[in-house]
PDB file of C-alpha atoms in Angstrom:
ATOM      1  CA  UNK T   1      63.365  27.314  21.755  1.00  0.00           C
ATOM      2  CA  UNK T   2      62.362  30.623  23.173  1.00  0.00           C
ATOM      3  CA  UNK T   3      63.606  32.283  20.017  1.00  0.00           C
ATOM      4  CA  UNK T   4      61.389  29.949  17.917  1.00  0.00           C
ATOM      5  CA  UNK T   5      58.288  30.725  20.009  1.00  0.00           C
ATOM      6  CA  UNK T   6      58.944  34.457  19.675  1.00  0.00           C
ATOM      7  CA  UNK T   7      59.061  34.257  15.914  1.00  0.00           C
ATOM      8  CA  UNK T   8      55.883  32.177  15.801  1.00  0.00           C
ATOM      9  CA  UNK T   9      54.061  34.662  18.025  1.00  0.00           C
ATOM     10  CA  UNK T  10      55.164  37.573  15.866  1.00  0.00           C
ATOM     11  CA  UNK T  11      54.070  35.787  12.707  1.00  0.00           C
ATOM     12  CA  UNK T  12      50.713  35.001  14.257  1.00  0.00           C
ATOM     13  CA  UNK T  13      50.196  38.605  15.302  1.00  0.00           C
ATOM     14  CA  UNK T  14      51.034  39.833  11.799  1.00  0.00           C
ATOM     15  CA  UNK T  15      48.488  37.406  10.361  1.00  0.00           C
ATOM     16  CA  UNK T  16      45.828  38.517  12.840  1.00  0.00           C
ATOM     17  CA  UNK T  17      46.474  42.179  12.156  1.00  0.00           C
ATOM     18  CA  UNK T  18      46.296  41.557   8.411  1.00  0.00           C
ATOM     19  CA  UNK T  19      42.986  39.747   8.742  1.00  0.00           C
ATOM     20  CA  UNK T  20      41.588  42.514  10.933  1.00  0.00           C
ATOM     21  CA  UNK T  21      42.612  45.103   8.371  1.00  0.00           C
ATOM     22  CA  UNK T  22      40.942  43.186   5.556  1.00  0.00           C
ATOM     23  CA  UNK T  23      37.813  42.690   7.624  1.00  0.00           C
ATOM     24  CA  UNK T  24      37.600  46.360   8.586  1.00  0.00           C
ATOM     25  CA  UNK T  25      38.137  47.555   5.046  1.00  0.00           C
ATOM     26  CA  UNK T  26      35.504  45.281   3.494  1.00  0.00           C
ATOM     27  CA  UNK T  27      32.470  47.171   4.845  1.00  0.00           C
ATOM     28  CA  UNK T  28      33.998  50.486   3.707  1.00  0.00           C
ATOM     29  CA  UNK T  29      34.411  49.167   0.179  1.00  0.00           C
ATOM     30  CA  UNK T  30      30.845  47.848   0.251  1.00  0.00           C
ATOM     31  CA  UNK T  31      29.600  51.212   1.514  1.00  0.00           C
ATOM     32  CA  UNK T  32      31.276  52.982  -1.383  1.00  0.00           C
ATOM     33  CA  UNK T  33      29.635  50.564  -3.805  1.00  0.00           C
ATOM     34  CA  UNK T  34      26.189  51.305  -2.365  1.00  0.00           C
ATOM     35  CA  UNK T  35      26.571  55.096  -2.532  1.00  0.00           C
ATOM     36  CA  UNK T  36      25.973  57.041  -5.716  1.00  0.00           C
ATOM     37  CA  UNK T  37      26.331  60.741  -6.437  1.00  0.00           C
ATOM     38  CA  UNK T  38      23.573  62.260  -8.555  1.00  0.00           C
ATOM     39  CA  UNK T  39      24.346  65.656 -10.078  1.00  0.00           C
ATOM     40  CA  UNK T  40      21.168  67.258 -11.299  1.00  0.00           C
ATOM     41  CA  UNK T  41      19.456  70.521 -12.099  1.00  0.00           C
ATOM     42  CA  UNK T  42      17.736  72.551  -9.399  1.00  0.00           C
ATOM     43  CA  UNK T  43      14.364  72.168 -11.127  1.00  0.00           C
ATOM     44  CA  UNK T  44      14.144  68.454 -10.293  1.00  0.00           C
ATOM     45  CA  UNK T  45      14.863  69.334  -6.666  1.00  0.00           C
ATOM     46  CA  UNK T  46      12.831  72.542  -6.335  1.00  0.00           C
ATOM     47  CA  UNK T  47       9.770  70.942  -7.958  1.00  0.00           C
ATOM     48  CA  UNK T  48       9.809  68.250  -5.275  1.00  0.00           C
ATOM     49  CA  UNK T  49      10.017  65.388  -7.796  1.00  0.00           C
ATOM     50  CA  UNK T  50      13.247  63.947  -6.392  1.00  0.00           C
ATOM     51  CA  UNK T  51      11.801  63.984  -2.888  1.00  0.00           C
ATOM     52  CA  UNK T  52       9.318  61.414  -4.182  1.00  0.00           C
ATOM     53  CA  UNK T  53      11.561  59.374  -6.487  1.00  0.00           C
ATOM     54  CA  UNK T  54      14.800  59.017  -4.504  1.00  0.00           C
ATOM     55  CA  UNK T  55      13.282  57.215  -1.474  1.00  0.00           C
ATOM     56  CA  UNK T  56      11.625  54.719  -3.840  1.00  0.00           C
ATOM     57  CA  UNK T  57      14.935  54.084  -5.615  1.00  0.00           C
ATOM     58  CA  UNK T  58      16.839  53.669  -2.341  1.00  0.00           C
ATOM     59  CA  UNK T  59      14.256  51.281  -0.942  1.00  0.00           C
ATOM     60  CA  UNK T  60      14.200  49.137  -4.079  1.00  0.00           C
ATOM     61  CA  UNK T  61      17.948  48.956  -4.708  1.00  0.00           C
ATOM     62  CA  UNK T  62      19.691  49.486  -1.385  1.00  0.00           C
ATOM     63  CA  UNK T  63      21.704  52.356  -2.822  1.00  0.00           C
ATOM     64  CA  UNK T  64      22.053  55.640  -0.949  1.00  0.00           C
ATOM     65  CA  UNK T  65      21.866  58.690  -3.206  1.00  0.00           C
ATOM     66  CA  UNK T  66      23.754  61.887  -2.504  1.00  0.00           C
ATOM     67  CA  UNK T  67      21.945  64.497  -4.583  1.00  0.00           C
ATOM     68  CA  UNK T  68      23.770  67.634  -5.665  1.00  0.00           C
ATOM     69  CA  UNK T  69      21.300  70.065  -7.230  1.00  0.00           C
ATOM     70  CA  UNK T  70      23.031  72.709  -9.340  1.00  0.00           C
ATOM     71  CA  UNK T  71      22.576  74.029 -12.860  1.00  0.00           C
ATOM     72  CA  UNK T  72      22.888  71.546 -15.715  1.00  0.00           C
ATOM     73  CA  UNK T  73      26.187  73.139 -16.730  1.00  0.00           C
ATOM     74  CA  UNK T  74      27.635  72.675 -13.259  1.00  0.00           C
ATOM     75  CA  UNK T  75      26.296  69.124 -13.110  1.00  0.00           C
ATOM     76  CA  UNK T  76      28.082  68.268 -16.342  1.00  0.00           C
ATOM     77  CA  UNK T  77      31.251  69.969 -15.093  1.00  0.00           C
ATOM     78  CA  UNK T  78      31.123  67.580 -12.140  1.00  0.00           C
ATOM     79  CA  UNK T  79      30.787  64.688 -14.557  1.00  0.00           C
ATOM     80  CA  UNK T  80      33.785  65.913 -16.538  1.00  0.00           C
ATOM     81  CA  UNK T  81      35.857  65.766 -13.351  1.00  0.00           C
ATOM     82  CA  UNK T  82      34.549  62.379 -12.245  1.00  0.00           C
ATOM     83  CA  UNK T  83      32.861  63.985  -9.238  1.00  0.00           C
ATOM     84  CA  UNK T  84      29.458  62.422  -9.974  1.00  0.00           C
ATOM     85  CA  UNK T  85      28.276  58.979 -11.004  1.00  0.00           C
ATOM     86  CA  UNK T  86      25.142  59.907 -12.899  1.00  0.00           C
ATOM     87  CA  UNK T  87      23.493  63.090 -14.206  1.00  0.00           C
ATOM     88  CA  UNK T  88      19.869  64.153 -14.638  1.00  0.00           C
ATOM     89  CA  UNK T  89      19.990  67.306 -16.757  1.00  0.00           C
ATOM     90  CA  UNK T  90      18.105  69.416 -19.304  1.00  0.00           C
ATOM     91  CA  UNK T  91      20.533  71.248 -21.551  1.00  0.00           C
ATOM     92  CA  UNK T  92      20.515  69.329 -24.879  1.00  0.00           C
ATOM     93  CA  UNK T  93      23.290  71.169 -26.725  1.00  0.00           C
ATOM     94  CA  UNK T  94      25.671  70.942 -23.758  1.00  0.00           C
ATOM     95  CA  UNK T  95      24.696  67.305 -23.222  1.00  0.00           C
ATOM     96  CA  UNK T  96      25.558  66.415 -26.816  1.00  0.00           C
ATOM     97  CA  UNK T  97      28.958  68.074 -26.410  1.00  0.00           C
ATOM     98  CA  UNK T  98      29.461  66.199 -23.132  1.00  0.00           C
ATOM     99  CA  UNK T  99      28.762  62.910 -24.891  1.00  0.00           C
ATOM    100  CA  UNK T 100      30.869  63.742 -27.959  1.00  0.00           C
ATOM    101  CA  UNK T 101      33.869  64.386 -25.706  1.00  0.00           C
ATOM    102  CA  UNK T 102      33.462  60.957 -24.143  1.00  0.00           C
ATOM    103  CA  UNK T 103      32.469  61.998 -20.637  1.00  0.00           C
ATOM    104  CA  UNK T 104      29.138  60.194 -20.613  1.00  0.00           C
ATOM    105  CA  UNK T 105      27.556  56.933 -21.696  1.00  0.00           C
ATOM    106  CA  UNK T 106      23.938  56.015 -22.412  1.00  0.00           C
ATOM    107  CA  UNK T 107      22.235  59.410 -22.677  1.00  0.00           C
ATOM    108  CA  UNK T 108      18.575  58.468 -22.332  1.00  0.00           C
ATOM    109  CA  UNK T 109      15.436  60.565 -22.469  1.00  0.00           C
ATOM    110  CA  UNK T 110      13.428  60.539 -19.240  1.00  0.00           C
ATOM    111  CA  UNK T 111      10.748  63.235 -19.369  1.00  0.00           C
ATOM    112  CA  UNK T 112       9.885  66.740 -20.478  1.00  0.00           C
ATOM    113  CA  UNK T 113       7.946  69.752 -19.420  1.00  0.00           C
ATOM    114  CA  UNK T 114       8.259  73.257 -20.789  1.00  0.00           C
ATOM    115  CA  UNK T 115       9.592  76.669 -19.947  1.00  0.00           C
ATOM    116  CA  UNK T 116       7.295  79.591 -19.266  1.00  0.00           C
ATOM    117  CA  UNK T 117       7.907  83.325 -19.152  1.00  0.00           C
ATOM    118  CA  UNK T 118       6.494  84.705 -15.932  1.00  0.00           C
ATOM    119  CA  UNK T 119       6.152  88.194 -14.549  1.00  0.00           C
ATOM    120  CA  UNK T 120       3.935  90.571 -12.583  1.00  0.00           C
ATOM    121  CA  UNK T 121       0.246  90.707 -13.428  1.00  0.00           C
ATOM    122  CA  UNK T 122       0.651  94.358 -14.477  1.00  0.00           C
ATOM    123  CA  UNK T 123       2.902  93.150 -17.333  1.00  0.00           C
ATOM    124  CA  UNK T 124       4.690  96.499 -17.865  1.00  0.00           C
ATOM    125  CA  UNK T 125       6.305  95.356 -21.143  1.00  0.00           C
ATOM    126  CA  UNK T 126       2.984  93.973 -22.431  1.00  0.00           C
ATOM    127  CA  UNK T 127       4.589  90.665 -23.361  1.00  0.00           C
ATOM    128  CA  UNK T 128       1.304  88.788 -23.088  1.00  0.00           C
ATOM    129  CA  UNK T 129       0.335  90.405 -26.378  1.00  0.00           C
ATOM    130  CA  UNK T 130       3.507  89.212 -28.140  1.00  0.00           C
ATOM    131  CA  UNK T 131       3.093  86.696 -30.961  1.00  0.00           C
ATOM    132  CA  UNK T 132       6.032  84.570 -29.798  1.00  0.00           C
ATOM    133  CA  UNK T 133       8.516  84.166 -26.975  1.00  0.00           C
ATOM    134  CA  UNK T 134      11.196  85.859 -29.085  1.00  0.00           C
ATOM    135  CA  UNK T 135       8.883  88.835 -29.585  1.00  0.00           C
ATOM    136  CA  UNK T 136       8.167  88.857 -25.839  1.00  0.00           C
ATOM    137  CA  UNK T 137      11.878  89.149 -25.095  1.00  0.00           C
ATOM    138  CA  UNK T 138      12.158  91.994 -27.612  1.00  0.00           C
ATOM    139  CA  UNK T 139       9.350  93.814 -25.816  1.00  0.00           C
ATOM    140  CA  UNK T 140      11.141  93.436 -22.469  1.00  0.00           C
ATOM    141  CA  UNK T 141      14.297  94.945 -23.953  1.00  0.00           C
ATOM    142  CA  UNK T 142      12.461  97.777 -25.695  1.00  0.00           C
ATOM    143  CA  UNK T 143      10.549  98.700 -22.545  1.00  0.00           C
ATOM    144  CA  UNK T 144      13.645  98.324 -20.363  1.00  0.00           C
ATOM    145  CA  UNK T 145      11.617  96.230 -17.943  1.00  0.00           C
ATOM    146  CA  UNK T 146      13.453  94.274 -15.272  1.00  0.00           C
ATOM    147  CA  UNK T 147      14.434  90.754 -16.301  1.00  0.00           C
ATOM    148  CA  UNK T 148      15.975  88.320 -13.815  1.00  0.00           C
ATOM    149  CA  UNK T 149      18.344  85.735 -15.263  1.00  0.00           C
ATOM    150  CA  UNK T 150      19.738  82.769 -13.384  1.00  0.00           C
ATOM    151  CA  UNK T 151      23.127  83.529 -14.905  1.00  0.00           C
ATOM    152  CA  UNK T 152      24.452  80.160 -13.764  1.00  0.00           C
ATOM    153  CA  UNK T 153      25.094  78.229 -16.976  1.00  0.00           C
ATOM    154  CA  UNK T 154      22.125  75.991 -16.187  1.00  0.00           C
ATOM    155  CA  UNK T 155      19.806  74.448 -18.747  1.00  0.00           C
ATOM    156  CA  UNK T 156      17.345  77.253 -18.088  1.00  0.00           C
ATOM    157  CA  UNK T 157      20.047  79.879 -18.514  1.00  0.00           C
ATOM    158  CA  UNK T 158      21.180  78.257 -21.771  1.00  0.00           C
ATOM    159  CA  UNK T 159      17.608  78.290 -23.075  1.00  0.00           C
ATOM    160  CA  UNK T 160      17.235  81.927 -22.092  1.00  0.00           C
ATOM    161  CA  UNK T 161      20.463  82.894 -23.871  1.00  0.00           C
ATOM    162  CA  UNK T 162      19.253  81.079 -26.956  1.00  0.00           C
ATOM    163  CA  UNK T 163      16.055  83.118 -26.980  1.00  0.00           C
ATOM    164  CA  UNK T 164      17.956  86.388 -26.596  1.00  0.00           C
ATOM    165  CA  UNK T 165      20.182  85.339 -29.487  1.00  0.00           C
ATOM    166  CA  UNK T 166      17.144  84.552 -31.633  1.00  0.00           C
ATOM    167  CA  UNK T 167      15.821  88.014 -30.768  1.00  0.00           C
ATOM    168  CA  UNK T 168      19.110  89.598 -31.876  1.00  0.00           C
ATOM    169  CA  UNK T 169      19.670  91.139 -28.459  1.00  0.00           C
ATOM    170  CA  UNK T 170      22.637  90.994 -26.098  1.00  0.00           C
ATOM    171  CA  UNK T 171      21.171  91.918 -22.693  1.00  0.00           C
ATOM    172  CA  UNK T 172      24.374  91.609 -20.669  1.00  0.00           C
ATOM    173  CA  UNK T 173      25.419  94.866 -19.072  1.00  0.00           C
ATOM    174  CA  UNK T 174      21.996  96.458 -19.475  1.00  0.00           C
ATOM    175  CA  UNK T 175      20.525  98.053 -16.354  1.00  0.00           C
ATOM    176  CA  UNK T 176      17.256  96.200 -16.784  1.00  0.00           C
ATOM    177  CA  UNK T 177      18.989  92.806 -16.955  1.00  0.00           C
ATOM    178  CA  UNK T 178      20.120  91.260 -13.674  1.00  0.00           C
ATOM    179  CA  UNK T 179      21.784  87.886 -13.084  1.00  0.00           C
ATOM    180  CA  UNK T 180      21.007  86.234  -9.766  1.00  0.00           C
ATOM    181  CA  UNK T 181      23.550  83.401  -9.916  1.00  0.00           C
ATOM    182  CA  UNK T 182      20.927  81.331  -8.083  1.00  0.00           C
ATOM    183  CA  UNK T 183      18.832  78.240  -8.716  1.00  0.00           C
ATOM    184  CA  UNK T 184      15.353  78.290 -10.205  1.00  0.00           C
ATOM    185  CA  UNK T 185      13.362  78.512  -7.013  1.00  0.00           C
ATOM    186  CA  UNK T 186      15.462  81.322  -5.602  1.00  0.00           C
ATOM    187  CA  UNK T 187      15.443  83.224  -8.891  1.00  0.00           C
ATOM    188  CA  UNK T 188      11.650  83.033  -8.971  1.00  0.00           C
ATOM    189  CA  UNK T 189      11.566  84.460  -5.458  1.00  0.00           C
ATOM    190  CA  UNK T 190      13.835  87.347  -6.496  1.00  0.00           C
ATOM    191  CA  UNK T 191      11.656  88.029  -9.539  1.00  0.00           C
ATOM    192  CA  UNK T 192       8.594  88.060  -7.307  1.00  0.00           C
ATOM    193  CA  UNK T 193      10.222  90.420  -4.821  1.00  0.00           C
ATOM    194  CA  UNK T 194      11.406  92.834  -7.523  1.00  0.00           C
ATOM    195  CA  UNK T 195       8.323  92.404  -9.742  1.00  0.00           C
ATOM    196  CA  UNK T 196      10.404  91.418 -12.720  1.00  0.00           C
ATOM    197  CA  UNK T 197      10.212  88.908 -15.551  1.00  0.00           C
ATOM    198  CA  UNK T 198      12.057  85.616 -15.707  1.00  0.00           C
ATOM    199  CA  UNK T 199      12.179  82.345 -17.600  1.00  0.00           C
ATOM    200  CA  UNK T 200      11.309  79.287 -15.511  1.00  0.00           C
ATOM    201  CA  UNK T 201      10.567  75.627 -15.985  1.00  0.00           C
ATOM    202  CA  UNK T 202       6.877  75.008 -15.486  1.00  0.00           C
ATOM    203  CA  UNK T 203       7.416  72.398 -12.773  1.00  0.00           C
ATOM    204  CA  UNK T 204       9.276  74.686 -10.380  1.00  0.00           C
ATOM    205  CA  UNK T 205       6.935  77.588 -11.099  1.00  0.00           C
ATOM    206  CA  UNK T 206       3.836  75.526 -10.308  1.00  0.00           C
ATOM    207  CA  UNK T 207       5.433  74.131  -7.165  1.00  0.00           C
ATOM    208  CA  UNK T 208       6.092  77.670  -5.846  1.00  0.00           C
ATOM    209  CA  UNK T 209       3.286  79.586  -7.548  1.00  0.00           C
ATOM    210  CA  UNK T 210       1.175  80.001  -4.413  1.00  0.00           C
ATOM    211  CA  UNK T 211       3.705  82.322  -2.750  1.00  0.00           C
ATOM    212  CA  UNK T 212       5.079  84.140  -5.775  1.00  0.00           C
ATOM    213  CA  UNK T 213       2.452  86.517  -7.102  1.00  0.00           C
ATOM    214  CA  UNK T 214       3.822  85.989 -10.618  1.00  0.00           C
ATOM    215  CA  UNK T 215       1.746  84.965 -13.634  1.00  0.00           C
ATOM    216  CA  UNK T 216       2.518  82.958 -16.743  1.00  0.00           C
ATOM    217  CA  UNK T 217       2.590  85.529 -19.511  1.00  0.00           C
ATOM    218  CA  UNK T 218       4.018  83.472 -22.364  1.00  0.00           C
ATOM    219  CA  UNK T 219       3.776  79.709 -22.875  1.00  0.00           C
ATOM    220  CA  UNK T 220       3.168  76.991 -25.450  1.00  0.00           C
ATOM    221  CA  UNK T 221       5.831  78.122 -27.912  1.00  0.00           C
ATOM    222  CA  UNK T 222       7.860  75.213 -29.435  1.00  0.00           C
ATOM    223  CA  UNK T 223      11.058  77.050 -28.461  1.00  0.00           C
ATOM    224  CA  UNK T 224      10.088  76.539 -24.814  1.00  0.00           C
ATOM    225  CA  UNK T 225      10.227  72.726 -24.834  1.00  0.00           C
ATOM    226  CA  UNK T 226      12.308  71.431 -21.897  1.00  0.00           C
ATOM    227  CA  UNK T 227      13.690  67.883 -22.169  1.00  0.00           C
ATOM    228  CA  UNK T 228      15.454  65.913 -19.408  1.00  0.00           C
ATOM    229  CA  UNK T 229      18.002  63.123 -19.961  1.00  0.00           C
ATOM    230  CA  UNK T 230      19.783  60.750 -17.610  1.00  0.00           C
ATOM    231  CA  UNK T 231      23.484  60.230 -18.373  1.00  0.00           C
ATOM    232  CA  UNK T 232      25.911  57.835 -16.707  1.00  0.00           C
ATOM    233  CA  UNK T 233      29.433  59.202 -16.273  1.00  0.00           C
ATOM    234  CA  UNK T 234      31.918  57.233 -18.370  1.00  0.00           C
ATOM    235  CA  UNK T 235      33.877  54.766 -16.166  1.00  0.00           C
ATOM    236  CA  UNK T 236      36.515  54.457 -18.895  1.00  0.00           C
ATOM    237  CA  UNK T 237      37.544  58.036 -18.090  1.00  0.00           C
ATOM    238  CA  UNK T 238      36.928  57.822 -14.351  1.00  0.00           C
ATOM    239  CA  UNK T 239      37.367  54.235 -13.051  1.00  0.00           C
ATOM    240  CA  UNK T 240      36.286  55.273  -9.544  1.00  0.00           C
ATOM    241  CA  UNK T 241      32.757  56.240 -10.591  1.00  0.00           C
ATOM    242  CA  UNK T 242      30.043  53.844  -9.510  1.00  0.00           C
ATOM    243  CA  UNK T 243      29.061  52.482 -12.923  1.00  0.00           C
ATOM    244  CA  UNK T 244      26.746  49.841 -11.475  1.00  0.00           C
ATOM    245  CA  UNK T 245      24.975  52.420  -9.350  1.00  0.00           C
ATOM    246  CA  UNK T 246      24.643  54.799 -12.300  1.00  0.00           C
ATOM    247  CA  UNK T 247      23.103  52.045 -14.417  1.00  0.00           C
ATOM    248  CA  UNK T 248      20.723  51.110 -11.608  1.00  0.00           C
ATOM    249  CA  UNK T 249      19.568  54.726 -11.349  1.00  0.00           C
ATOM    250  CA  UNK T 250      19.188  55.074 -15.123  1.00  0.00           C
ATOM    251  CA  UNK T 251      17.180  51.858 -15.293  1.00  0.00           C
ATOM    252  CA  UNK T 252      15.013  53.063 -12.421  1.00  0.00           C
ATOM    253  CA  UNK T 253      14.244  56.394 -14.116  1.00  0.00           C
ATOM    254  CA  UNK T 254      13.102  54.571 -17.266  1.00  0.00           C
ATOM    255  CA  UNK T 255      11.106  51.879 -15.478  1.00  0.00           C
ATOM    256  CA  UNK T 256       7.346  51.675 -15.915  1.00  0.00           C
ATOM    257  CA  UNK T 257       6.791  52.355 -12.208  1.00  0.00           C
ATOM    258  CA  UNK T 258       8.901  55.530 -12.179  1.00  0.00           C
ATOM    259  CA  UNK T 259       7.422  56.781 -15.431  1.00  0.00           C
ATOM    260  CA  UNK T 260       4.003  56.296 -13.860  1.00  0.00           C
ATOM    261  CA  UNK T 261       5.010  58.358 -10.824  1.00  0.00           C
ATOM    262  CA  UNK T 262       6.309  61.121 -13.085  1.00  0.00           C
ATOM    263  CA  UNK T 263       3.058  61.097 -15.075  1.00  0.00           C
ATOM    264  CA  UNK T 264       0.907  61.764 -12.034  1.00  0.00           C
ATOM    265  CA  UNK T 265       3.285  63.887  -9.960  1.00  0.00           C
ATOM    266  CA  UNK T 266       1.707  67.256  -9.169  1.00  0.00           C
ATOM    267  CA  UNK T 267      -1.771  66.468 -10.479  1.00  0.00           C
ATOM    268  CA  UNK T 268      -3.444  66.264  -7.083  1.00  0.00           C
ATOM    269  CA  UNK T 269      -1.563  69.148  -5.468  1.00  0.00           C
ATOM    270  CA  UNK T 270      -1.177  71.558  -8.389  1.00  0.00           C
ATOM    271  CA  UNK T 271      -4.035  70.565 -10.671  1.00  0.00           C
ATOM    272  CA  UNK T 272      -1.747  69.337 -13.429  1.00  0.00           C
ATOM    273  CA  UNK T 273       1.325  67.222 -14.078  1.00  0.00           C
ATOM    274  CA  UNK T 274       4.663  68.991 -13.626  1.00  0.00           C
ATOM    275  CA  UNK T 275       6.481  66.616 -15.972  1.00  0.00           C
ATOM    276  CA  UNK T 276       5.551  64.223 -18.788  1.00  0.00           C
ATOM    277  CA  UNK T 277       7.208  60.762 -18.997  1.00  0.00           C
ATOM    278  CA  UNK T 278       9.085  60.043 -22.226  1.00  0.00           C
ATOM    279  CA  UNK T 279      11.045  56.794 -21.831  1.00  0.00           C
ATOM    280  CA  UNK T 280      11.529  55.185 -25.226  1.00  0.00           C
ATOM    281  CA  UNK T 281      10.341  58.203 -27.180  1.00  0.00           C
ATOM    282  CA  UNK T 282      12.181  60.303 -29.755  1.00  0.00           C
ATOM    283  CA  UNK T 283      12.771  63.976 -29.026  1.00  0.00           C
ATOM    284  CA  UNK T 284      11.235  64.991 -32.360  1.00  0.00           C
ATOM    285  CA  UNK T 285       7.923  63.561 -31.199  1.00  0.00           C
ATOM    286  CA  UNK T 286       7.761  65.535 -27.948  1.00  0.00           C
ATOM    287  CA  UNK T 287       5.314  68.340 -27.423  1.00  0.00           C
ATOM    288  CA  UNK T 288       3.073  67.189 -30.271  1.00  0.00           C
TER     289      UNK T 288
END
């Protein structure tokens, strides 16, 4: 009889321990489901836009967003490794490659702004007189004036390299060409400190303009269009990614409310919008 009671007690304890384990693990699983990792470019962070949008998204959906602001190239590298759930990036050629290789699903246009070439008011290379951005870059090279590059494989860096290529110039290794390896805001600060030129997205420049002492010297060129897309990381490649959370974030970015926030963001503080909402539009129609 005693032997029977002992076995029953042991069985009961095993059952209790099992139930406790299940109960304790359930909240952890739920917590994982309500967390999403957003890998994005520094411009969305440095401009302050995400500081406005993320709290709205979290309040509406119950998700908690861990934002990792790096260059677009680094953000996509995270997606390729399954280290992010959703991307908000602005490097079209790299994005198309990312999608073609099956790392992303549902690449959707969110907004655009444009790049600007900024530099000291003295404009030692006289780029303000250039007919185009490509000509402006040629003038910088000819004059040997200091140019600060992010050098971080970001969307901005990719755009800059494309302009140098169009100009027929390879600036790497030149004394006048320096790579910071930093984000947009920090690179602008270095350019301001050293009184050099750089390529920046308009949103980040306007957000920091007050303390920079740099002026827009070239703008409005079609080559300077800067388009942002939201991309969910493919759960077929990385089953652990939060596909539901990624879809919720994508839907939020394209919603009428969010597009309205984007449309007015920066108007009151900077005198003009930092981004232009584009949900549902075609890229060929942007900037017209």
